[in-house]
Short mmCIF file of C-alpha atoms in Angstrom, two decimals:
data_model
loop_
_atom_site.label_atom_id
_atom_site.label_comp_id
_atom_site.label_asym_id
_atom_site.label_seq_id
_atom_site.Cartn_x
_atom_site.Cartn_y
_atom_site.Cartn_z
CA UNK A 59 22.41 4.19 84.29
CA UNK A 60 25.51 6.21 83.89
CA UNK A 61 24.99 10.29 83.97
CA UNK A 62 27.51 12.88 82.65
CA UNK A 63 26.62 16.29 83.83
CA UNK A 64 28.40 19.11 82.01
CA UNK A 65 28.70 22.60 83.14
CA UNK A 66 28.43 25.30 82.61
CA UNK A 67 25.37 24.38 80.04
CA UNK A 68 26.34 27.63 77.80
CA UNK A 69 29.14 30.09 77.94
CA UNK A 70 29.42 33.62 76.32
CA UNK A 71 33.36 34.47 75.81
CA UNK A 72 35.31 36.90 73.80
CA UNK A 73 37.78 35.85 71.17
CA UNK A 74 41.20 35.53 72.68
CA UNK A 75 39.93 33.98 76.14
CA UNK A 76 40.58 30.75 77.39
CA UNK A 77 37.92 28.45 78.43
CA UNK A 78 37.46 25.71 81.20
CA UNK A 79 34.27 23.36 81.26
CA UNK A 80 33.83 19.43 83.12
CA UNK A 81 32.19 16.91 83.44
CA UNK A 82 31.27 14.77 86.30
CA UNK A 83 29.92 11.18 86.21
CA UNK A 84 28.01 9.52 88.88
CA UNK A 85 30.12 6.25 87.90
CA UNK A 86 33.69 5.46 87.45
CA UNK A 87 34.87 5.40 83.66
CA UNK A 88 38.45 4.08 82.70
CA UNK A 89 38.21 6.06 79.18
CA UNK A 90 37.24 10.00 78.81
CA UNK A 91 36.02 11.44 75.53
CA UNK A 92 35.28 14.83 74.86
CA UNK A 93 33.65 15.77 71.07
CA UNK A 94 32.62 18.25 69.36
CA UNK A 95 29.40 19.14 67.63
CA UNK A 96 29.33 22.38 65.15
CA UNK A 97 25.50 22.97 64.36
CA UNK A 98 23.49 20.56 61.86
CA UNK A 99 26.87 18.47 62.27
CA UNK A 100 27.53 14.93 63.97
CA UNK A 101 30.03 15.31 67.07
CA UNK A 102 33.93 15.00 65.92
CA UNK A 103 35.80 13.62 68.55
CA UNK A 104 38.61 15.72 70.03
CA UNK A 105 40.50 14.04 73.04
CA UNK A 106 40.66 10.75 74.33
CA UNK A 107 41.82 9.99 78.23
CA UNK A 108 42.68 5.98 78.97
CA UNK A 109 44.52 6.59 82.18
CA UNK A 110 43.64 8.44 85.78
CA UNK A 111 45.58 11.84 86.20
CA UNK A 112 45.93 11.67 82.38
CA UNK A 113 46.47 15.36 80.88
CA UNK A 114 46.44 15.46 77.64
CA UNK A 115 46.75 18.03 74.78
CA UNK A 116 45.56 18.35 70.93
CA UNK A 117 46.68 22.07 69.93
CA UNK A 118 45.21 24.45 72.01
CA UNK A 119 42.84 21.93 73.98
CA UNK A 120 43.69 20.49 77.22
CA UNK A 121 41.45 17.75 78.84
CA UNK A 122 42.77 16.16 82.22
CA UNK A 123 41.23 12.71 83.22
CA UNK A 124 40.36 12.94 86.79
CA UNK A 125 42.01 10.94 89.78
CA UNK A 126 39.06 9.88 91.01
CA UNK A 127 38.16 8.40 87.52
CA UNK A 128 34.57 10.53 88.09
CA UNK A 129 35.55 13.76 86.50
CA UNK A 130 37.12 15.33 83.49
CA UNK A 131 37.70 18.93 82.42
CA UNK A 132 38.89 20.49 78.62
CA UNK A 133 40.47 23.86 78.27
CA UNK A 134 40.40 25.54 75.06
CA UNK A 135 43.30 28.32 75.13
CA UNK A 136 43.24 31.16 73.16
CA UNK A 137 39.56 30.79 71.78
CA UNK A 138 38.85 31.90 67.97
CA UNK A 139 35.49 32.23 66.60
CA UNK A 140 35.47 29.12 64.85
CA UNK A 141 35.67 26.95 68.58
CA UNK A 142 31.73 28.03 68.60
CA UNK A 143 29.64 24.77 69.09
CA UNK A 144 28.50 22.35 71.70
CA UNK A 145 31.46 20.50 73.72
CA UNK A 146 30.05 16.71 74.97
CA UNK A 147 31.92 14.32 77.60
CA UNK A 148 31.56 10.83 76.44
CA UNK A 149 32.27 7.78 78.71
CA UNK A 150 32.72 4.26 77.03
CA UNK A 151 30.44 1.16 78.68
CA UNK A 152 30.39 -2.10 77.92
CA UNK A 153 26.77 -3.53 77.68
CA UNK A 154 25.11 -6.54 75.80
CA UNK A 155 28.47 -7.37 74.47
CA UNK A 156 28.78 -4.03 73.13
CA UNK A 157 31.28 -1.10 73.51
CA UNK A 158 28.13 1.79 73.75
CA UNK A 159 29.31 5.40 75.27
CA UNK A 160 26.87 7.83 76.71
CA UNK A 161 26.77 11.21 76.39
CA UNK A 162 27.27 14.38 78.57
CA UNK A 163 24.38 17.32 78.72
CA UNK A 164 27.07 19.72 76.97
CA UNK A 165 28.23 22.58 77.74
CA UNK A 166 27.38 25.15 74.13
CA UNK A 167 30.15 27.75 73.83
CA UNK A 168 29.96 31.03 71.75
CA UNK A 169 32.46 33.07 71.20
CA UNK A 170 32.26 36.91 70.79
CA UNK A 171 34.63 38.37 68.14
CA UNK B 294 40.07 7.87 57.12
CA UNK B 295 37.33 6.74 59.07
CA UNK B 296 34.43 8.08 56.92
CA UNK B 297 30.98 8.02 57.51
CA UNK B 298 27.98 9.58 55.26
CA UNK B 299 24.44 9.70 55.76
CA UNK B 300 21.75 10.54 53.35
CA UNK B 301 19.31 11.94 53.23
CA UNK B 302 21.02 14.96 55.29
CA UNK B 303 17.40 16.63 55.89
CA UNK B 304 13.69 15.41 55.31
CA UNK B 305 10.55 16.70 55.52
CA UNK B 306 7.36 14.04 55.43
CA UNK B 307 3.82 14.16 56.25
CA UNK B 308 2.72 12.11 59.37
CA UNK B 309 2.04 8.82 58.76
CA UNK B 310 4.47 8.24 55.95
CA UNK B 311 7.79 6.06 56.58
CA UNK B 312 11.22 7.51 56.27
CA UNK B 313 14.22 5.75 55.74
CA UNK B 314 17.84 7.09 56.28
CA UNK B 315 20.76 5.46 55.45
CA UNK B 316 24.57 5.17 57.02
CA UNK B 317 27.18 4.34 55.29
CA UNK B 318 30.97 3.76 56.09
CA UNK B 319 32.87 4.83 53.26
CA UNK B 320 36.58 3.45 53.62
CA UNK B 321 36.35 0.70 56.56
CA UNK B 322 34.23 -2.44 57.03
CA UNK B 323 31.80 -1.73 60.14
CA UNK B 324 31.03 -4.75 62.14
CA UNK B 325 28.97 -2.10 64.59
CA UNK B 326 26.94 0.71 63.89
CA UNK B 327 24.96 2.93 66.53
CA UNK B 328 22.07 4.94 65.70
CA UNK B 329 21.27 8.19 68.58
CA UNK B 330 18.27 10.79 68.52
CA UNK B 331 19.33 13.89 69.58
CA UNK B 332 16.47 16.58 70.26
CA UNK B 333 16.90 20.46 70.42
CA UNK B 334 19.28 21.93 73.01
CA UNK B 335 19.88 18.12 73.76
CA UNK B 336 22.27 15.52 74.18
CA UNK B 337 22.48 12.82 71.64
CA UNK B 338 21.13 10.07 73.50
CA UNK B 339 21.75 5.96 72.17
CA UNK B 340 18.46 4.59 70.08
CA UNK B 341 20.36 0.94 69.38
CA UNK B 342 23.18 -1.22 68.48
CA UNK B 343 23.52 -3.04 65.26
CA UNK B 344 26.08 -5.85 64.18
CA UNK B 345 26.28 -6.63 60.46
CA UNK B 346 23.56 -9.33 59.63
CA UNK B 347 22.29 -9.70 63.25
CA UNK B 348 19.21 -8.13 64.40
CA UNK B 349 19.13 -4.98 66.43
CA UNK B 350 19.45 -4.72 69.98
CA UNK B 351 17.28 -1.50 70.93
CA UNK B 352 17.68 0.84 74.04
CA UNK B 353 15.00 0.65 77.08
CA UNK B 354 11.62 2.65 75.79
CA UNK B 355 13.08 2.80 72.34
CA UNK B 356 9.70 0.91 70.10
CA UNK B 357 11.95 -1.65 67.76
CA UNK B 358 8.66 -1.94 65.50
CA UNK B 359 8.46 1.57 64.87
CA UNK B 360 12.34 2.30 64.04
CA UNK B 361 13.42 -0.97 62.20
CA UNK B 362 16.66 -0.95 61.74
CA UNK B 363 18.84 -2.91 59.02
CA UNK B 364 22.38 -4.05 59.34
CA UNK B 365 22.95 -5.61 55.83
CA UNK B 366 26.14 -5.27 54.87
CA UNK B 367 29.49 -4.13 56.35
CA UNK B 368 29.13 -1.05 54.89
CA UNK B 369 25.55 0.23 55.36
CA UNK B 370 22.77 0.26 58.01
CA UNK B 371 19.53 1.94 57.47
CA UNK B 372 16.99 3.18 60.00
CA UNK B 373 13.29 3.27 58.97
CA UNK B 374 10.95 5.46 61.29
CA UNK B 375 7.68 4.15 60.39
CA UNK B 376 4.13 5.67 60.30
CA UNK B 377 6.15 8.93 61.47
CA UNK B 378 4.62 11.43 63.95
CA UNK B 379 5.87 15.44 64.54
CA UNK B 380 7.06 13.91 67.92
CA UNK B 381 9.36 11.80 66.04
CA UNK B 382 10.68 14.99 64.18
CA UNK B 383 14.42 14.75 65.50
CA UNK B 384 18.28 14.55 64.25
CA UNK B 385 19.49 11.08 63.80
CA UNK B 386 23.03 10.46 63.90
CA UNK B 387 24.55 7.12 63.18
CA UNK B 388 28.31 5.77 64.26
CA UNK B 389 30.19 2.74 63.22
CA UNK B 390 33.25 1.40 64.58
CA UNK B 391 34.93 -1.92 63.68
CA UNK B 392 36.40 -4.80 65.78
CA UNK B 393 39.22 -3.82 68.10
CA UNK B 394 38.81 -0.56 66.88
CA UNK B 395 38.39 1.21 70.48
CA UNK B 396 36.39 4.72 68.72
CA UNK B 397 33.13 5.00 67.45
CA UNK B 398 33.24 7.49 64.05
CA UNK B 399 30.07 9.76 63.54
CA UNK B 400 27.84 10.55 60.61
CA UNK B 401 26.97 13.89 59.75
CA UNK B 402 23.29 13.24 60.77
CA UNK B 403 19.66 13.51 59.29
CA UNK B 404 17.53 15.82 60.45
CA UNK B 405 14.09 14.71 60.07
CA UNK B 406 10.80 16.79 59.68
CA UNK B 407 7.65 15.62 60.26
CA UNK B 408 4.88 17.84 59.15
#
């Protein structure tokens, strides 16, 4: 089956850094999510990616959808305390008739006033 | 928009006992709902896929008689983990999404304790 690795797994910044994590697949995917997940919390989706090369921005986060449709990376620019939690690629496949989407490892970011 | 509640939000049970948690979407009609398991320092990681009065399909190595799942109504799907175990002892998260709606919206999870 499909695997999204994430990295790095976990990430120690201070407040007022920007931040770069990916995600590589071992398949191709034609959509990119990336979510969201504050502790005790369900993930809240942040970014969506339809198309190759795609960069796209939502404030200060930037994900780019990769060329090779295998990879995607989110910036977060200017990080503030409240960016804390665990960041998961998703990738959208179609099985049993269903639209499922799997899950990246995560990458868990904390952020050092 | 795009609500979607669970309750309870956190419960403790002795092993053995069943537990049933409920998802609700609160302000659309899900034709779909999605139940994951997502273990400590884990990824959430797909359980099965419901469609309003259909049975559920369940993920490989996922035991469909011990978490029966319920699709009743647009609105509300409830998973039931039966004769629980500590190993079962998890946070559930549910999704729904509609038809031709291309996102899946997230409940707030259950985290489940089993003692």
């Amino acid at each position: 089956g499909q695997q999204l690795n994430q990295s790095p797994q976990s990430m120690f910044i201070q407040e007022g850094e920007d931040v770069s994590m990916n995600c590589t697949s071992s398949s191709i995917f034609n959509t990119w999510l990336w979510y969201k997940q504050d502790p005790g919390e369900g993930p809240v989706l942040l970014i969506a990616l339809y198309k190759a090369g795609e960069l796209t921005s939502n404030g200060r986060l930037t994900a780019q959808f990769g060329i090779t449709r295998k990879d995607s990376f989110l910036n977060i620019s200017a990080s503030i305390p409240s960016d804390v939690g665990i960041y998961f690629c998703a990738g959208p496949f179609h099985s049993g008739g269903y639209q499922k989407v799997t899950f990246g490892t995560g990458t868990k970011l904390q952020v050092i006033p | 928009g795009a609500v979607v509640s669970q309750h309870p939000s956190w419960v403790i049970c002795k092993s053995g006992t069943s537990v049933k948690i409920e998802c609700r979407s609160l302000d659309f009609q899900a034709t779909t709902m999605f139940w994951y398991r997502q273990f400590p320092k884990q990824s959430l990681m797909l359980m099965a896929t419901s469609n309003e009065g259909s049975k559920a399909t369940y993920e490989q190595g996922v035991e469909k008689d011990k978490f029966l799942i319920n699709h009743a109504s647009l609105t509300l799907s409830t998973l039931t983990v039966t004769s629980a175990h500590p190993e079962d002892s998890s946070f559930y998260i549910c999704s729904a999404t509609s038809t031709g709606v291309n996102e899946q919206f997230f409940g707030p999870g259950t985290r489940l304790t089993v003692l």
